[in-house]
Short mmCIF file of C-alpha atoms and ligand atoms in Angstrom, two decimals:
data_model
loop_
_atom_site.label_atom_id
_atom_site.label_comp_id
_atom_site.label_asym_id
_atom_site.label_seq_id
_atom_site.Cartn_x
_atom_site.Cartn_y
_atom_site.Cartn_z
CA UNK D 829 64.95 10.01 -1.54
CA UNK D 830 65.86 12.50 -4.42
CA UNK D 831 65.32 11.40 -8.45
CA UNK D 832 68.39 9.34 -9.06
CA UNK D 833 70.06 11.19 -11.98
CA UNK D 834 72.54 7.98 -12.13
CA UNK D 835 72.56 6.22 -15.65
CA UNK D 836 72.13 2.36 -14.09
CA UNK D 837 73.25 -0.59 -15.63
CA UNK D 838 70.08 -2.26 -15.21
CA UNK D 839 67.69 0.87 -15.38
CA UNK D 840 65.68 2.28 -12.66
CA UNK D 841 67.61 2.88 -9.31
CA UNK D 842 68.74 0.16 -7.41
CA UNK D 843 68.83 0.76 -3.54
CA UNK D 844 71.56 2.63 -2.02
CA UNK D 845 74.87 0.94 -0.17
CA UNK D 846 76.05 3.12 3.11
CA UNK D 847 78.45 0.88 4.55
CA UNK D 848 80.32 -2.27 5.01
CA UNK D 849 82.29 -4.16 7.39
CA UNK D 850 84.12 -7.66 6.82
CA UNK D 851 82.29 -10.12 4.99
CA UNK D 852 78.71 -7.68 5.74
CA UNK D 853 77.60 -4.47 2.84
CA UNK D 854 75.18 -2.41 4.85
CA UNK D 855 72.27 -1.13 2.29
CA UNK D 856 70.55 2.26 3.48
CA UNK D 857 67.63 0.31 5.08
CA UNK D 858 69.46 -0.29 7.87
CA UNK D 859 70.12 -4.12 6.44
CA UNK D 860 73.80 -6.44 7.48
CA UNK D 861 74.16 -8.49 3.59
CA UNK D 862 76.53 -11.04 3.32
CA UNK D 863 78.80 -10.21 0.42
CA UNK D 864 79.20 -13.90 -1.02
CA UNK D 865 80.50 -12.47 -3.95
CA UNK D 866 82.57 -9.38 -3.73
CA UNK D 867 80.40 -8.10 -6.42
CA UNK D 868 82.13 -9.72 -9.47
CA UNK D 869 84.38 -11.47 -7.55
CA UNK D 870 86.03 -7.95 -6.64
CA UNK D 871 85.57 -7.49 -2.43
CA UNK D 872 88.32 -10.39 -1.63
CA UNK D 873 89.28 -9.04 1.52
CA UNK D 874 85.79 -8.12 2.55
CA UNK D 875 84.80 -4.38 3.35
CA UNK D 876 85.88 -1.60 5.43
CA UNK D 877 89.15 -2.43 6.00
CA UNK D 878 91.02 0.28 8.18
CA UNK D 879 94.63 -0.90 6.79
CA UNK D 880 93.81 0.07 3.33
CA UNK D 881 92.11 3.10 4.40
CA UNK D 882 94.68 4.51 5.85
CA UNK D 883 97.18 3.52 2.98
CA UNK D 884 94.65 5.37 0.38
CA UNK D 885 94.47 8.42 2.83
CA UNK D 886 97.90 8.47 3.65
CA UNK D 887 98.79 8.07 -0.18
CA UNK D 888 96.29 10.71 -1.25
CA UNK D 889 96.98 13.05 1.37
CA UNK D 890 101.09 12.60 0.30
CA UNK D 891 101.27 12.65 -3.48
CA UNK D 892 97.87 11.75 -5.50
CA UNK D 893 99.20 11.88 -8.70
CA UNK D 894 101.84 12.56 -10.82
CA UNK D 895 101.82 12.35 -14.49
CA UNK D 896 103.51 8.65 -15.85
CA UNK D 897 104.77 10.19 -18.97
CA UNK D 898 107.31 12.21 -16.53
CA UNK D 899 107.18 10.04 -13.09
CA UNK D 900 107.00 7.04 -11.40
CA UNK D 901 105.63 6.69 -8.32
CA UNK D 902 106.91 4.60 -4.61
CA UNK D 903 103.47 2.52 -4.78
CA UNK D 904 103.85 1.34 -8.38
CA UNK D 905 106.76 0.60 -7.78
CA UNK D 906 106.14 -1.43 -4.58
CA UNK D 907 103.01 -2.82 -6.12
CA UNK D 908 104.89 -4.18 -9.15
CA UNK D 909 107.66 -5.76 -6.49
CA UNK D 910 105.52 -7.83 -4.53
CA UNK D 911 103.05 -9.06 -7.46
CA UNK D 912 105.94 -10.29 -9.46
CA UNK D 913 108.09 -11.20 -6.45
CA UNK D 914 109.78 -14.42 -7.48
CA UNK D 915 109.42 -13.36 -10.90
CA UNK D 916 106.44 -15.86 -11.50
CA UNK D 917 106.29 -18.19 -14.61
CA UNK D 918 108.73 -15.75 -16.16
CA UNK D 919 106.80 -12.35 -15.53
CA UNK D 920 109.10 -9.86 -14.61
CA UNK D 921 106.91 -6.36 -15.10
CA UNK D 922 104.02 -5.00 -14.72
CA UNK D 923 101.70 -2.10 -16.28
CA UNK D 924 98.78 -0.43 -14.19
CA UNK D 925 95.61 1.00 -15.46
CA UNK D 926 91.94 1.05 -14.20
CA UNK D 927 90.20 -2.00 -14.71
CA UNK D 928 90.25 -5.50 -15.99
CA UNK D 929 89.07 -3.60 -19.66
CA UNK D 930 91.99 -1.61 -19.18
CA UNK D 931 94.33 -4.54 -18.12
CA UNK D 932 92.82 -6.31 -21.95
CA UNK D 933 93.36 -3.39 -23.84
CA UNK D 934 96.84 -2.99 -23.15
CA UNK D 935 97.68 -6.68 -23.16
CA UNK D 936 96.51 -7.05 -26.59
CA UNK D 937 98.45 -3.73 -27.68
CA UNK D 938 101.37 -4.81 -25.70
CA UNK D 939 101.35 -8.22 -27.91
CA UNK D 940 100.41 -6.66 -31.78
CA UNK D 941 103.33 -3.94 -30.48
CA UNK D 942 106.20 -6.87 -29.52
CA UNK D 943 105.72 -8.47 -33.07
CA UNK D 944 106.28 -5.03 -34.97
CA UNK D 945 109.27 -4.81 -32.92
CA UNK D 946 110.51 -8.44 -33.44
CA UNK D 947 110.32 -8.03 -37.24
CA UNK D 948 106.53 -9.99 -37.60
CA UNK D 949 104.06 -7.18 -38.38
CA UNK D 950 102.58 -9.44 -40.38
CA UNK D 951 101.07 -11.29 -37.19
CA UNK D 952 97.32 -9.28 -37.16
CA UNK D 953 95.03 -11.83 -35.66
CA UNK D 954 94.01 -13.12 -32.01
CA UNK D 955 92.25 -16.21 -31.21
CA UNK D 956 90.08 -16.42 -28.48
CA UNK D 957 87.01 -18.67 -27.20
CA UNK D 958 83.77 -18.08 -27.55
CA UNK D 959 81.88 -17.64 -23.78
CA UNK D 960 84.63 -15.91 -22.53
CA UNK D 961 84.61 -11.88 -21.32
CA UNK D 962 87.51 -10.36 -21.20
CA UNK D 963 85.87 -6.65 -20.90
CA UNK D 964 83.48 -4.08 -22.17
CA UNK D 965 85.44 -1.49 -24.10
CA UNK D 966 85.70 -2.12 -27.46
CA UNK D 967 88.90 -4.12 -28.45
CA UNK D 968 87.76 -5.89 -25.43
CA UNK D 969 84.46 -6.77 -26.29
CA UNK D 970 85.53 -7.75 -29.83
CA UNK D 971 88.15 -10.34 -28.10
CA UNK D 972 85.30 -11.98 -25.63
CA UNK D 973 82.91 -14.26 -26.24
CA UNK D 974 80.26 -13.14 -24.37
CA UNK D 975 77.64 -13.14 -27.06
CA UNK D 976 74.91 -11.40 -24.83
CA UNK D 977 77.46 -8.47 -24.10
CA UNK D 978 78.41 -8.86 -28.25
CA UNK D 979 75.19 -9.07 -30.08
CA UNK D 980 74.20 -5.41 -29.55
CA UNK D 981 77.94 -3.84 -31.19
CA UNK D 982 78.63 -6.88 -33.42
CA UNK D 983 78.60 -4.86 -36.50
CA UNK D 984 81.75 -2.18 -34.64
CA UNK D 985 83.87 -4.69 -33.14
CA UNK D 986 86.99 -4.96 -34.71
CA UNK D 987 87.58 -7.92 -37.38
CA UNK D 988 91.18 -8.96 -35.53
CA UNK D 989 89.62 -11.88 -33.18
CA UNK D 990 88.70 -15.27 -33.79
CA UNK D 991 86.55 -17.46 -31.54
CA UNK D 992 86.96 -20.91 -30.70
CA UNK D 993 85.00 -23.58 -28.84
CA UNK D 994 85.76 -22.92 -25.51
CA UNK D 995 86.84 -26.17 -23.36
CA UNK D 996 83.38 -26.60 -20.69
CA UNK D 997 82.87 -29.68 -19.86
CA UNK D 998 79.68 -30.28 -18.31
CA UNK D 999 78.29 -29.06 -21.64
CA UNK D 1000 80.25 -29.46 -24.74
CA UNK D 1001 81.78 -32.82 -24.25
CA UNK D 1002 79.87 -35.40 -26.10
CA UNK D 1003 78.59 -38.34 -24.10
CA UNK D 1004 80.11 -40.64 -26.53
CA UNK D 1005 84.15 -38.91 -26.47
CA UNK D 1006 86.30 -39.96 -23.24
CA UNK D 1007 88.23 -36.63 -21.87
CA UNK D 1008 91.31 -37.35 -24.04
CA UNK D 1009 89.45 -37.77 -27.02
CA UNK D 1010 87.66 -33.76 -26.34
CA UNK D 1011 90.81 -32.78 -25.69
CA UNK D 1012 92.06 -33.86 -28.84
CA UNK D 1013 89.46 -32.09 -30.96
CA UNK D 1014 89.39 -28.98 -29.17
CA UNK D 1015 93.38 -29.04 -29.73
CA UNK D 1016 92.52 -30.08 -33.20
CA UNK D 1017 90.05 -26.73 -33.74
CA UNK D 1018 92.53 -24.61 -32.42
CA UNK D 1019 95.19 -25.58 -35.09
CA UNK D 1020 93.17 -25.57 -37.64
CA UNK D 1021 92.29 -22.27 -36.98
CA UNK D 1022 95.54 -21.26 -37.06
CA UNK D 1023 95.90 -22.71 -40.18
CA UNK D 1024 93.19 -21.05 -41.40
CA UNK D 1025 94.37 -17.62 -40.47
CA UNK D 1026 97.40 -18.25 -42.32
CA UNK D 1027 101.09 -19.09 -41.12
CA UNK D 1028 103.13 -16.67 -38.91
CA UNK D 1029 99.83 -14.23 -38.94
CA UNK D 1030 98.09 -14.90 -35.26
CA UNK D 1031 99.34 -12.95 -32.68
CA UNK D 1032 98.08 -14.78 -29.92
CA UNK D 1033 95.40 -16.92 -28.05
CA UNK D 1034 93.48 -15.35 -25.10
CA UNK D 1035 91.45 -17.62 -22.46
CA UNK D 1036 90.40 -17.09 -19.30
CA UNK D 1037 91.85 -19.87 -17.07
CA UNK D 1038 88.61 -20.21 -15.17
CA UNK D 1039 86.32 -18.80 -16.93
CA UNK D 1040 84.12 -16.73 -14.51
CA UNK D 1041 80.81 -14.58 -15.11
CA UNK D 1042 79.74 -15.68 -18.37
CA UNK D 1043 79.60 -19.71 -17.96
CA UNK D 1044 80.59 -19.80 -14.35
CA UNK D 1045 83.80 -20.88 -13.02
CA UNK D 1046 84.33 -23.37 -15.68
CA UNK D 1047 87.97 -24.78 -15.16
CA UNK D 1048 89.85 -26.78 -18.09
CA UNK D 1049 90.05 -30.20 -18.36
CA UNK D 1050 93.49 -31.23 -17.01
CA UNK D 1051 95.81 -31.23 -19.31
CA UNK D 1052 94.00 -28.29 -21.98
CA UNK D 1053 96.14 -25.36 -21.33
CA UNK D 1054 99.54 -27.59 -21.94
CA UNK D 1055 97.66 -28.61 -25.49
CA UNK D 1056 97.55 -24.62 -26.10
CA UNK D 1057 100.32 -23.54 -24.51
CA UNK D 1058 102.37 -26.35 -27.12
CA UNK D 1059 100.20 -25.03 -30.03
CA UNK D 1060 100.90 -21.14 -29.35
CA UNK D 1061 104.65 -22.52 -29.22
CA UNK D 1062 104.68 -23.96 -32.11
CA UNK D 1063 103.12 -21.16 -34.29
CA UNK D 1064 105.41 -18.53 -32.27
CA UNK D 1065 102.29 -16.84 -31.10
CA UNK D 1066 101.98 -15.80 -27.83
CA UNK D 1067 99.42 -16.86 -24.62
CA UNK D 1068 97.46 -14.33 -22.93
CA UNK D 1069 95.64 -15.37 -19.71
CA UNK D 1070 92.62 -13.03 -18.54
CA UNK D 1071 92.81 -13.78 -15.03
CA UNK D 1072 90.81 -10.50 -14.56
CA UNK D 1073 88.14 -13.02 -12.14
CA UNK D 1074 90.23 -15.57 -11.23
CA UNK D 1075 93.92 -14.46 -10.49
CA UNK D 1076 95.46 -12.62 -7.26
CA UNK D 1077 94.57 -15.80 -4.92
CA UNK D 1078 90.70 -16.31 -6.12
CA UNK D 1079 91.37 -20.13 -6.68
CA UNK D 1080 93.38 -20.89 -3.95
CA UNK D 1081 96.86 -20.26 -5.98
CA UNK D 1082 97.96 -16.72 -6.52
CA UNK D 1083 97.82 -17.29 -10.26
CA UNK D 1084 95.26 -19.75 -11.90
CA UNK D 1085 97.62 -20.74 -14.28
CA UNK D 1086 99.51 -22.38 -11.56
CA UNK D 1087 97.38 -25.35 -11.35
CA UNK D 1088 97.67 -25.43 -15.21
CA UNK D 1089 101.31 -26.68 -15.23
CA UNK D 1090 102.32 -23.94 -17.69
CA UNK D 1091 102.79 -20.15 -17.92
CA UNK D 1092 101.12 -17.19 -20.05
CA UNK D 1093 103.14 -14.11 -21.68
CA UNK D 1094 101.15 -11.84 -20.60
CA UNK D 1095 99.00 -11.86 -18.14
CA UNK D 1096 95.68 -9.84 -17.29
CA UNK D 1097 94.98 -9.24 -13.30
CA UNK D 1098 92.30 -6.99 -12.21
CA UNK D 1099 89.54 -7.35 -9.32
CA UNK D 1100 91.80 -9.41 -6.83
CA UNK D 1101 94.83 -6.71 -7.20
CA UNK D 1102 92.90 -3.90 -5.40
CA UNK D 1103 90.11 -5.86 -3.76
CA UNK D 1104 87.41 -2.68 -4.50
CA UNK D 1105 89.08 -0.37 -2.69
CA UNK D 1106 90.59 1.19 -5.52
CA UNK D 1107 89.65 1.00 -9.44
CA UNK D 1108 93.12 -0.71 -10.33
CA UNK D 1109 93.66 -3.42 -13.30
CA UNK D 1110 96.96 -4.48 -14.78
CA UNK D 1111 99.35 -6.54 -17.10
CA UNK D 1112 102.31 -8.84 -15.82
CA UNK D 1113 104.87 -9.13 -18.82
CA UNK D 1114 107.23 -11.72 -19.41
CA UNK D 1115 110.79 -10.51 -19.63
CA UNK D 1116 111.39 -11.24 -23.14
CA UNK D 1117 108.41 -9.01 -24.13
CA UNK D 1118 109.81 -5.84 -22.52
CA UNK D 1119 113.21 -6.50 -23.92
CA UNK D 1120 112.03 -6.52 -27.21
CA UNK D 1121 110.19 -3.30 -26.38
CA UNK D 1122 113.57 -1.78 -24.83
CA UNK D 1123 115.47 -2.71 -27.81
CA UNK D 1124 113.08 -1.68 -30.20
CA UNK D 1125 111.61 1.43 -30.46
CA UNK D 1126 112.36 1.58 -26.65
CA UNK D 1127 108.34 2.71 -25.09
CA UNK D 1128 105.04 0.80 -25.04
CA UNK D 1129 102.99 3.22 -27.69
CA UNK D 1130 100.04 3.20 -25.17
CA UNK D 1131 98.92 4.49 -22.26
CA UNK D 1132 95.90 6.50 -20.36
CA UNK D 1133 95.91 8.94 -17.95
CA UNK D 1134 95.42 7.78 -15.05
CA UNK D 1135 97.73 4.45 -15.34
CA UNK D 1136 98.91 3.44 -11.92
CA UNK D 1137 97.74 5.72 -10.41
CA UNK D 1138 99.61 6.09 -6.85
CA UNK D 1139 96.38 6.13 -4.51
CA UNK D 1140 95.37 2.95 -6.36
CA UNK D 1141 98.58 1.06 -6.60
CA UNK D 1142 98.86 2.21 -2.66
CA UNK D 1143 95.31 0.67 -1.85
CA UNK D 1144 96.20 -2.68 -4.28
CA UNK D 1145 99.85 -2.30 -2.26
CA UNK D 1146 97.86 -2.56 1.00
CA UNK D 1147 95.56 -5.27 -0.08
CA UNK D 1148 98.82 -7.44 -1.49
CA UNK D 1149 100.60 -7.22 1.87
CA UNK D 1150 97.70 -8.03 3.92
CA UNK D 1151 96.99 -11.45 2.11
CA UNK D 1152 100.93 -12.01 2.21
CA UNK D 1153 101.30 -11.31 6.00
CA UNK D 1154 97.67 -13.09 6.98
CA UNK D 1155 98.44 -15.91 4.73
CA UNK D 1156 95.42 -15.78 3.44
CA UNK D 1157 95.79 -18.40 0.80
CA UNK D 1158 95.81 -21.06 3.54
CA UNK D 1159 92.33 -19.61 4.07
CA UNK D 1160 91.17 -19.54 0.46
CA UNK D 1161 92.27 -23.47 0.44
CA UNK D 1162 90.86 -24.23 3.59
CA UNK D 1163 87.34 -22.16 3.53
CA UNK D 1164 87.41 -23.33 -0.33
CA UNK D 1165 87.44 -27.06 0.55
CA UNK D 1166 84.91 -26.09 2.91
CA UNK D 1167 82.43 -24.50 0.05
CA UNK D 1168 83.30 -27.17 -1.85
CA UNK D 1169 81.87 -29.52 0.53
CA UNK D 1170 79.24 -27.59 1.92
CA UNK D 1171 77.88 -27.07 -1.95
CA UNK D 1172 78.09 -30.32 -2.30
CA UNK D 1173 76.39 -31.68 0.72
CA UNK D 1174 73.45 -29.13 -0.12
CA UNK D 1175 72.92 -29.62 -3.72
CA UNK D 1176 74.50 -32.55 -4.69
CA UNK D 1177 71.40 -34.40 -5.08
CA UNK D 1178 69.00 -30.82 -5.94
CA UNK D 1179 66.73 -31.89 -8.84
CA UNK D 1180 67.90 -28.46 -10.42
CA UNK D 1181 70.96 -28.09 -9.92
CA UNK D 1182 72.77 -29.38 -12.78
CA UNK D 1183 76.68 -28.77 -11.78
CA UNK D 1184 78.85 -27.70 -9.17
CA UNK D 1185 82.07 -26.40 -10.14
CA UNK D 1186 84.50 -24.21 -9.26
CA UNK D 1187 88.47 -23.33 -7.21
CA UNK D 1188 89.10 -22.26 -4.33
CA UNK D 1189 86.49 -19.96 -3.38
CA UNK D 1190 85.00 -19.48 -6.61
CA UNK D 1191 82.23 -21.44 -7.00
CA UNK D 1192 79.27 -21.72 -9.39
CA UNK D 1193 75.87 -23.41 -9.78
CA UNK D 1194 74.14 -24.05 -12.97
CA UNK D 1195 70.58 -25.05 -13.07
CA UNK D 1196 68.72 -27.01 -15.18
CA UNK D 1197 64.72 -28.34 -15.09
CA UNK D 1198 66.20 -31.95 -15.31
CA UNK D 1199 69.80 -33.42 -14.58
CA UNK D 1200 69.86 -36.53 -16.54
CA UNK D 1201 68.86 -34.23 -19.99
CA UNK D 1202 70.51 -30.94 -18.93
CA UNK D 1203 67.60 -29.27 -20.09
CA UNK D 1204 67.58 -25.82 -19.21
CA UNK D 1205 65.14 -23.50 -18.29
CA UNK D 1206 63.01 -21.18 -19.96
CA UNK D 1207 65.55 -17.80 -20.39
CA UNK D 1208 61.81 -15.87 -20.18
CA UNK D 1209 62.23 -17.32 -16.29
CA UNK D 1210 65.37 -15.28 -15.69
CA UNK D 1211 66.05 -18.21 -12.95
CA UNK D 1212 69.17 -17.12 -12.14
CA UNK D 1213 67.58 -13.41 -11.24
CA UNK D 1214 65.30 -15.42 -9.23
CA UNK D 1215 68.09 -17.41 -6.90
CA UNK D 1216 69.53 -13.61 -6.82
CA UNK D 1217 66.40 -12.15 -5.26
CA UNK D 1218 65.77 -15.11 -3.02
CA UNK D 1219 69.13 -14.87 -1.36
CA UNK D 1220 69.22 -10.96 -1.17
CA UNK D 1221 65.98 -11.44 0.81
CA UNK D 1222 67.67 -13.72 3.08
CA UNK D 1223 70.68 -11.33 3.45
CA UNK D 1224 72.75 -13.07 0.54
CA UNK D 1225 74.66 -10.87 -2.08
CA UNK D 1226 75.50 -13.36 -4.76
CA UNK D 1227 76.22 -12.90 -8.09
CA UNK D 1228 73.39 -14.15 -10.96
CA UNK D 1229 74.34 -14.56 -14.97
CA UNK D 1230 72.09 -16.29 -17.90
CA UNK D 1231 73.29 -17.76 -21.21
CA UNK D 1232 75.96 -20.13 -19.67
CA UNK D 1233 76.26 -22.13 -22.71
CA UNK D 1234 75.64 -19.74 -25.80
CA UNK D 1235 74.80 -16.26 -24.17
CA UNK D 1236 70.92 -17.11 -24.61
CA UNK D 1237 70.40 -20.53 -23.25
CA UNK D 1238 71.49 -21.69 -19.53
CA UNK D 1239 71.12 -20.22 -15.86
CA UNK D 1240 73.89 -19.94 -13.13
CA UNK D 1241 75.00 -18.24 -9.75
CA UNK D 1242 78.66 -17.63 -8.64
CA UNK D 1243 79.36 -17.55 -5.20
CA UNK D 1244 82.75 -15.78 -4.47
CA UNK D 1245 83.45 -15.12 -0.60
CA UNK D 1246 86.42 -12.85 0.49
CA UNK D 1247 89.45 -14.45 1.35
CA UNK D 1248 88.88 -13.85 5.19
CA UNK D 1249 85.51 -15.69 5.46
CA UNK D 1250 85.50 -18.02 8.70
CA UNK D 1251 84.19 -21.34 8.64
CA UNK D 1252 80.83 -20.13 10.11
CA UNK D 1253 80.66 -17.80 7.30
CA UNK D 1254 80.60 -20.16 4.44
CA UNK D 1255 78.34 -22.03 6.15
CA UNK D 1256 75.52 -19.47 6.76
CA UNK D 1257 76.49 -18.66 2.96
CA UNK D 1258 75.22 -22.56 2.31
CA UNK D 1259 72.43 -22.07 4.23
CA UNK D 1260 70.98 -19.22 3.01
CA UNK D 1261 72.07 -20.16 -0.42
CA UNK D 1262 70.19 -23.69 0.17
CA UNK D 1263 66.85 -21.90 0.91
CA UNK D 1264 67.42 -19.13 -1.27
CA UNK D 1265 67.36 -22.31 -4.42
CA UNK D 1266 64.73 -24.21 -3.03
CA UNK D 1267 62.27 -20.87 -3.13
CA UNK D 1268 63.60 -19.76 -6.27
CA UNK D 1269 63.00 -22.86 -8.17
CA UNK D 1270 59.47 -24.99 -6.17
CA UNK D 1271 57.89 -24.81 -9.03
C1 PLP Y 1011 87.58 -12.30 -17.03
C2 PLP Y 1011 87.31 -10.83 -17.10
N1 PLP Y 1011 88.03 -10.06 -17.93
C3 PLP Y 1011 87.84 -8.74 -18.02
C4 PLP Y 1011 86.86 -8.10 -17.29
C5 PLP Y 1011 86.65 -6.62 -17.41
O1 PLP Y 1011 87.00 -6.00 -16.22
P1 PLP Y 1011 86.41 -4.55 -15.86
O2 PLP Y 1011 84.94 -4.73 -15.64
O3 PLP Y 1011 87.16 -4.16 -14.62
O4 PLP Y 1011 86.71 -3.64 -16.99
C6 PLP Y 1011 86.07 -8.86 -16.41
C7 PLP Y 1011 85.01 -8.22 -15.63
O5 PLP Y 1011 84.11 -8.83 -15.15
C8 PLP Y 1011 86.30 -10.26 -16.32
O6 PLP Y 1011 85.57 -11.02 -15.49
#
């Protein structure tokens, strides 16, 4: 092969993908992979589908762009229709862009922007929680909590965002405190921070329902987003929910926050909307954001140029329809419970594996040298890389992080199958997943 003159994320050149068809990525070796993770949680209805090819050809071939300063476009428009079909939790409209990055960006714009217009400019801070990610750009990376992603631009990340404990479980509750009682002092941090911060000055709190990559699919306690949501209330401030990894069906509801029992302002959607086939983020708005906007100075004082963009609303058009018609959150349920199981079963009792967690099919493994202590291993190990190499050598794509609990310290895996995966399927995921462990950490 020819020098790579790619810039990698991870240096050197990582081997070439040709193809891919359903659930299978086809490397250049010749290889089948299963793809038990989309990536980042991204491929959710697999690869090589011919019904979103066609819609991105047939799209492309009709009208690829058109500037949105002058024109809408029939796919946005579509797009927007079916996502907020219903009007869910309030949301009535939508704004495309790019990527999940994107989709933060514009969120946190959209809420600084519906203050000024409501008569609060005064409101200049967000809270957020810290081992979060909400995205790599910077107003993005300043909101996250990711301190791995942080600690190299710390000293040019904006001074707008405040981090609080974020509500994991499995680590941060103390052995002593009952689930109420960690409830009641994260709810108790998050006031006082917004005391702290001053009265009528936070603009709003950001959390990702499940949080995905950076701890691995750590849900909420029952009961934790209705403590925020009544806290955001009650200092007018608004709730943003990053479901960049975990919306558009990923946990077996078509919004996370469903299974919350309350509903975000704003909400960020990303890798689910276009399932890969398209680069495609967004923003679903509740009404009375817009209106304020529409009353106001009357246009969101943002925008980029390729904001949704026709062949990518078309392709995340496509995608929305097909899990609509195939009623494919039946499958994310069922093949979820299966996971679920099938996780269990395998590693229930694994001397290393310290928790199993996860929605739908979005599940995640953290290791750790002993379960009673939680002690994990040695960062220098890169464990997690480990289980990653194990079960690519086995023909398992998976998807590997480190620092779970402080962006240094902790090892997990994420397992995230597309929404079409069969019952075999998840269980050959188990199974290679099962030996892949078992190499990666005989020690
Ligand atoms: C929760 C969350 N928010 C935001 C982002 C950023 O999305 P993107 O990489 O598309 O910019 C990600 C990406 O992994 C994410 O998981």
């Amino acid at each position: 092969m020819t020098q790579s003159r790619v810039l990698h994320r991870a240096g050197g050149a990582p081997p070439v993908a040709t193809g891919g068809d359903g659930i299978y990525l086809h490397p250049a070796d010749g290889a089948r992979i299963i793809d038990a993770s989309g990536g980042a949680a991204v491929s959710c209805l697999g690869h090589g589908n011919r019904r979103i090819a066609e819609a991105i050809g047939r799209q492309a071939a009709t009208m690829a762009y058109a500037h949105t300063g002058t024109f809408s476009s029939q796919p946005a428009e579509d797009l927007a229709h079916i996502v907020l079909d219903n009007e869910p939790g309030g949301l009535t409209h939508a704004y495309f862009c790019s990527s999940g990055s994107e989709g933060t960006e514009a969120a946190l714009k959209l809420a600084r922007q519906y203050f000024v217009e409501i008569g609060q400019p005064q409101r200049t801070h967000f809270i957020a929680r810290r081992q979060s990610y909400h995205g790599n750009t910077l107003g993005a990376l300043g909101a996250g909590g990711n301190m791995m992603r942080r600690a190299l631009y710390e000293p040019i990340l904006a001074p707008a965002f405040s981090l609080v404990s974020p509500c994991f479980a499995y680590r941060f509750k103390r052995n002593d405190e009952s689930d109420q009682q960690y409830l009641d002092r994260l709810a108790d941090e998050l006031e006082a921070r917004f005391q702290m911060l001053g009265p009528n000055t936070v603009i709003g709190f950001l959390a990702e329902p499940v949080v995905g990559a950076t701890t691995g699919c750590v849900a909420a306690l029952p009961g934790y987003f209705k403590r925020v949501r009544e806290i955001c209330d009650r200092h007018g401030a608004l709730l943003i929910l990053d479901e960049v990894m975990c919306g558009m069906g990923r946990t077996g509801t078509m919004h996370a926050w469903q299974q919350e029992g309350i509903t975000p302002d704003l909400q960020i959607v990303a890798k689910g909307l276009g399932g890969g086939y398209q680069p495609i983020g967004g923003v679903l708005i509740n009404r009375r954001i817009v209106d304020a906007i529409s009353a106001g100075s009357g246009g969101f004082m943002h925008g980029h140029t390729y904001q949704a963009h026709p062949v990518a609303c078309a392709a995340a058009l496509e995608v929305q329809r097909i899990i609509r018609d195939d009623n494919l959150l039946d499958n994310v349920r069922a093949m979820g419970t299966r996971l679920e199981n099938g996780l269990i079963e395998r590693f229930g009792n694994h001397r290393h594996v310290g928790d199993i967690r996860g929605r739908g099919l979005f599940w995640a493994l953290e290791f750790v040298t002993d379960r009673a202590t939680k002690q994990v291993f040695d960062p220098k190990l890169k464990i997690n890389e480990r289980v990653k190499r194990e079960a690519l050598a086995r023909g398992l794509a998976i998807y590997p992080m480190g620092g779970t609990i402080d962006g240094k310290l902790g090892d997990h895996i994420i397992v995230a199958p597309p929404y079409i995966a069969t019952a075999a399927d998840i269980d050959t995921i188990v199974d290679r997943l099962g030996a892949a462990v078992d190499t990666a950490l005989a020690s």
